[in-house]
C-alpha atoms as a printed R data frame, in Angstrom:
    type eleno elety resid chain resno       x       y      z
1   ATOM     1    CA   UNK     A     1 -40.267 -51.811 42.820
2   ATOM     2    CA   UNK     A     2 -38.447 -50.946 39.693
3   ATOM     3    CA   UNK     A     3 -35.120 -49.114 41.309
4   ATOM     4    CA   UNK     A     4 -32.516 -46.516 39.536
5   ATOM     5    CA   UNK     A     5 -30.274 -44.913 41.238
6   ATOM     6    CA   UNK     A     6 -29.912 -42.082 43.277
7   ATOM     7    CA   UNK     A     7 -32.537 -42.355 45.633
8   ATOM     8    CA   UNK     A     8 -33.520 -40.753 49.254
9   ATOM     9    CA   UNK     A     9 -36.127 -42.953 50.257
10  ATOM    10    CA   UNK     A    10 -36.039 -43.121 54.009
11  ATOM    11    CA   UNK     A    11 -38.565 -45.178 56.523
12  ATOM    12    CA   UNK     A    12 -41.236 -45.834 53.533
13  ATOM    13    CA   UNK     A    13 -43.474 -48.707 52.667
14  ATOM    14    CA   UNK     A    14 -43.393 -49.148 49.103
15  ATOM    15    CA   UNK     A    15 -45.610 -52.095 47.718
16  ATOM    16    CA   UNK     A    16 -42.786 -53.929 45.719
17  ATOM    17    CA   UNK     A    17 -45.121 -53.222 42.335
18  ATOM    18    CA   UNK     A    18 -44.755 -49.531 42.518
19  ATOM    19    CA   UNK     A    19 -42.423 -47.527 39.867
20  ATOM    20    CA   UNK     A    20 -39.852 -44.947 41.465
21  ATOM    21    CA   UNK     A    21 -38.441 -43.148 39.075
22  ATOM    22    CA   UNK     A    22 -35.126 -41.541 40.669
23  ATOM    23    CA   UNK     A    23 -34.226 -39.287 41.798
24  ATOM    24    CA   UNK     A    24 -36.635 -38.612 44.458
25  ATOM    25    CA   UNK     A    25 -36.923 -37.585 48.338
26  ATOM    26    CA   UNK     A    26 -39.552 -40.270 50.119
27  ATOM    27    CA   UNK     A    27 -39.367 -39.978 53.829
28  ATOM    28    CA   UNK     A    28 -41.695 -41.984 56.285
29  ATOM    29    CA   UNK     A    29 -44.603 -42.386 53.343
30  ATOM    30    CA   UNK     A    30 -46.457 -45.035 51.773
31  ATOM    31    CA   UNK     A    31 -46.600 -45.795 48.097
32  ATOM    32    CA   UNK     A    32 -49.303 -48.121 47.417
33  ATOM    33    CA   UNK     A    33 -49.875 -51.079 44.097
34  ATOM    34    CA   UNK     A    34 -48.701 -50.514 40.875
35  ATOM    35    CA   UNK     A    35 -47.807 -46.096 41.658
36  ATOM    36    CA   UNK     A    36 -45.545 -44.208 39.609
37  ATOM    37    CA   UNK     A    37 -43.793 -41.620 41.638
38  ATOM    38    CA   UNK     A    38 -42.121 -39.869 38.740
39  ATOM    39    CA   UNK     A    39 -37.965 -37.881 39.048
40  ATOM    40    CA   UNK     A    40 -37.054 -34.552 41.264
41  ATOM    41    CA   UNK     A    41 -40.654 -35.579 43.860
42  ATOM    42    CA   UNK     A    42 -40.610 -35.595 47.831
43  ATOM    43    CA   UNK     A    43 -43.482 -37.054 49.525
44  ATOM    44    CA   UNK     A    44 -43.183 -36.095 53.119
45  ATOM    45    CA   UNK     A    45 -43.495 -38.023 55.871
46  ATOM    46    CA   UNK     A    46 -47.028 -39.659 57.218
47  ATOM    47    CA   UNK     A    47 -48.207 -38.852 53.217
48  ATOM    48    CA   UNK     A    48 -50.273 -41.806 51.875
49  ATOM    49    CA   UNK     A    49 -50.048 -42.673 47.903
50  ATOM    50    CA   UNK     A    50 -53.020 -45.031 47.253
51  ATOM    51    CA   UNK     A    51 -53.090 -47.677 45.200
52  ATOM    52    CA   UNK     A    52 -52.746 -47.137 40.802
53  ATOM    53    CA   UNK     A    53 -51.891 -43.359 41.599
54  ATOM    54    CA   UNK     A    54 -49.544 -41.216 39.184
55  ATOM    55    CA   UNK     A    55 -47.621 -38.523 40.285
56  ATOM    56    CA   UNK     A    56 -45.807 -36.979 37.723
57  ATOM    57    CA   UNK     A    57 -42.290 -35.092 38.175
58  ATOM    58    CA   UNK     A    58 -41.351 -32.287 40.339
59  ATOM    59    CA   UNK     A    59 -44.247 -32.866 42.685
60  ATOM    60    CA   UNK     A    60 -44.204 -32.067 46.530
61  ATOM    61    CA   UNK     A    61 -46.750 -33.678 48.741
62  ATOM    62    CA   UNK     A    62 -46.333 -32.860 52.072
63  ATOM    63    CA   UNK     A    63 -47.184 -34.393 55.633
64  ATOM    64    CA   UNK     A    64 -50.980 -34.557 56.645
65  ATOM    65    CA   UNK     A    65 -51.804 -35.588 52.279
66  ATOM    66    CA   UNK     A    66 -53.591 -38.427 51.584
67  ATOM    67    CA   UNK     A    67 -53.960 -39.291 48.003
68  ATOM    68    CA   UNK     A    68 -56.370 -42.223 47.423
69  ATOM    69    CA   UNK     A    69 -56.305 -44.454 44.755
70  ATOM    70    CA   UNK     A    70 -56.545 -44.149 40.855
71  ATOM    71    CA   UNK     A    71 -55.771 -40.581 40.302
72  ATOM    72    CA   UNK     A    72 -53.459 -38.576 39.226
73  ATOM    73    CA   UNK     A    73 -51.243 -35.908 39.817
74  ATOM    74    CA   UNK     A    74 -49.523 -33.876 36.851
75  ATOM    75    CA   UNK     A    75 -46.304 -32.590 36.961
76  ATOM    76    CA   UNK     A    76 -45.468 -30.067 39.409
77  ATOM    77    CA   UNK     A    77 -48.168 -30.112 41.522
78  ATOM    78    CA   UNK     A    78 -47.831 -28.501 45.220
79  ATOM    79    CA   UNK     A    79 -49.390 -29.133 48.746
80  ATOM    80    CA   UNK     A    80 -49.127 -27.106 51.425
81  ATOM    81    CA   UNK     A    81 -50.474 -28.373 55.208
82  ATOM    82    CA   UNK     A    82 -50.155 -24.666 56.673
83  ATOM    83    CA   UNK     A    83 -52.695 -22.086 55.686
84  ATOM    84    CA   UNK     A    84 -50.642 -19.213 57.438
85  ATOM    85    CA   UNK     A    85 -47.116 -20.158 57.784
86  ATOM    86    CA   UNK     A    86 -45.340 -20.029 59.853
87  ATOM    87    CA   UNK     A    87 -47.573 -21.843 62.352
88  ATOM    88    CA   UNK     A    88 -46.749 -24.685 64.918
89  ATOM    89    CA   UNK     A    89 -46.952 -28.298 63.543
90  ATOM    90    CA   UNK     A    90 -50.358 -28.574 65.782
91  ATOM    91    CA   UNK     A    91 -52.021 -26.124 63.451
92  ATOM    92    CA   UNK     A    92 -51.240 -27.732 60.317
93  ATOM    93    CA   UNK     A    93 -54.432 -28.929 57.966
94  ATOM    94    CA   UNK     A    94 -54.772 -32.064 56.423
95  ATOM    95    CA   UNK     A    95 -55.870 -32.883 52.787
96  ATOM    96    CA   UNK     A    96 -57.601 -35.603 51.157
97  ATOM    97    CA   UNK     A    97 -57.757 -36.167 47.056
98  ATOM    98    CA   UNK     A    98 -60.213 -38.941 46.693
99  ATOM    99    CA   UNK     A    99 -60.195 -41.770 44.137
100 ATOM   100    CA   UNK     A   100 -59.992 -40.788 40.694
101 ATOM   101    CA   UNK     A   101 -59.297 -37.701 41.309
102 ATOM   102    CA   UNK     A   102 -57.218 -35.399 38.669
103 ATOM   103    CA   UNK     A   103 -54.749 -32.415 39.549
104 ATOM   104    CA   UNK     A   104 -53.553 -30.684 36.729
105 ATOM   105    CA   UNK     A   105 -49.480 -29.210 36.119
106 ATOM   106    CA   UNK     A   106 -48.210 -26.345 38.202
107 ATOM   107    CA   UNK     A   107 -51.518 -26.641 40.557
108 ATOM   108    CA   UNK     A   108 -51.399 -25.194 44.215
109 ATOM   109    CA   UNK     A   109 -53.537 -27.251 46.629
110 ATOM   110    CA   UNK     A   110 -54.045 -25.680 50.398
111 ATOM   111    CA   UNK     A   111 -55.456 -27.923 52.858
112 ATOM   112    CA   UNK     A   112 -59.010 -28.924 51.163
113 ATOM   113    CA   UNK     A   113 -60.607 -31.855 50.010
114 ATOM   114    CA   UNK     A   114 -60.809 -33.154 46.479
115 ATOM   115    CA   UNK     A   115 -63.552 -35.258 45.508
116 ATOM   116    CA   UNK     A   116 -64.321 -37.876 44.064
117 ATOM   117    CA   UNK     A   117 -63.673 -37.909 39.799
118 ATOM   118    CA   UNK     A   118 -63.053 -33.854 40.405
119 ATOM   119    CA   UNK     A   119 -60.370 -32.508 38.246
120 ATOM   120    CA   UNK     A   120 -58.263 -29.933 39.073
121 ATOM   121    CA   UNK     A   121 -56.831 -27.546 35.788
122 ATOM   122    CA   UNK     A   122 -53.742 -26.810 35.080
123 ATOM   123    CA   UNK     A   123 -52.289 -23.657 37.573
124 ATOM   124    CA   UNK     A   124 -55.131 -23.772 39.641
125 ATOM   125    CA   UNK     A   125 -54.807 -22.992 42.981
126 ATOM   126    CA   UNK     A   126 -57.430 -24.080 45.709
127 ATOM   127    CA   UNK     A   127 -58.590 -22.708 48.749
128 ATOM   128    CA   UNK     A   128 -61.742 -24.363 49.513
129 ATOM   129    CA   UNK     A   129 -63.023 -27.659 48.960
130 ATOM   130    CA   UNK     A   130 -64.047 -29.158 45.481
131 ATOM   131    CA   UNK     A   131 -67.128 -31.316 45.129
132 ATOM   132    CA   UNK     A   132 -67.310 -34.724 43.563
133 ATOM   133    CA   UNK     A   133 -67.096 -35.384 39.673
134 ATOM   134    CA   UNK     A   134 -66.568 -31.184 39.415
135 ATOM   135    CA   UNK     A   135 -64.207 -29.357 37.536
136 ATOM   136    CA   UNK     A   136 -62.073 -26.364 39.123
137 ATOM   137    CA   UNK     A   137 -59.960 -23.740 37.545
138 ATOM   138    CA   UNK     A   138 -58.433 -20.462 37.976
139 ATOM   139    CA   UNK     A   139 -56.829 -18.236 40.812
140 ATOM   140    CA   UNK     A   140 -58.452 -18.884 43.215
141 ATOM   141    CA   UNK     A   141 -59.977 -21.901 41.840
142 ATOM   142    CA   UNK     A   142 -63.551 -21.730 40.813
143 ATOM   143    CA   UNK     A   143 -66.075 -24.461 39.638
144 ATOM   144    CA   UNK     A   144 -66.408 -24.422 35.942
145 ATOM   145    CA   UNK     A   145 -68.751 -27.384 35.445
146 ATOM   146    CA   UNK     A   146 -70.465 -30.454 36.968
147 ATOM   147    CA   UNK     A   147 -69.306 -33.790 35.148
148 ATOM   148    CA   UNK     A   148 -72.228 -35.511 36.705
């Protein structure tokens, strides 16, 4: 793992090939093969970082995300577990971006899944899930064309 300092990387597994790019707030997560987890990013605890993943700067994946691998995540992208905050830990959602997946800058993600090759644009925010190999836009996000 390439290392600069500061860092707040607490109870993680980090494969030793992944790129942390300081400085960053990693508690209880796992960073899989050959990542980049790019400057000013928490990944919450229990949050899984597949293998070959990007996410850029200023990201914030929360508890109860599971990113698989090969895809990417722009900068300032945001998660959220809790559909009607406050609510009790026991009511939070989980979400699931499958491989290859693309989220674009500044994009809000409730607790959906992303498919597989879907891409996400830039400033979308999502409320329900998206298909596989689909493109999504807008506010709320809407499907704006089948890539397969």
């Amino acid at each position: 793992m390439a290392k600069e300092e500061p860092y707040n990387i607490v109870n993680c597994s980090i494969h030793p090939t992944a790129t942390i790019v300081s400085p960053v707030n990693l508690y209880g997560c796992t960073v899989g093969a050959d990542c980049l987890v790019g400057p000013f990013t928490e990944i919450q605890t229990g949050a899984i970082i597949g293998d070959r993943t990007r996410v850029q700067s200023h990201s914030f994946i929360c508890e109860l995300v599971t990113i698989e691998e090969d895809c990417f995540i722009s900068h300032g992208v945001m998660f959220t577990n809790d559909r009607k905050p406050p609510q009790p830990r026991e009511k939070w959602e989980r979400t699931l971006v499958k491989r290859k997946a693309m989220i674009g800058t500044g994009a809000v993600l409730l607790p959906v899944t992303i498919g597989e090759g879907a891409i996400v644009g830039a400033g979308a925010v999502v409320t329900k899930d998206v298909p596989d190999y689909t493109v999504v836009a807008g506010n709320p996000a809407r499907v704006v064309k089948k890539l397969r």
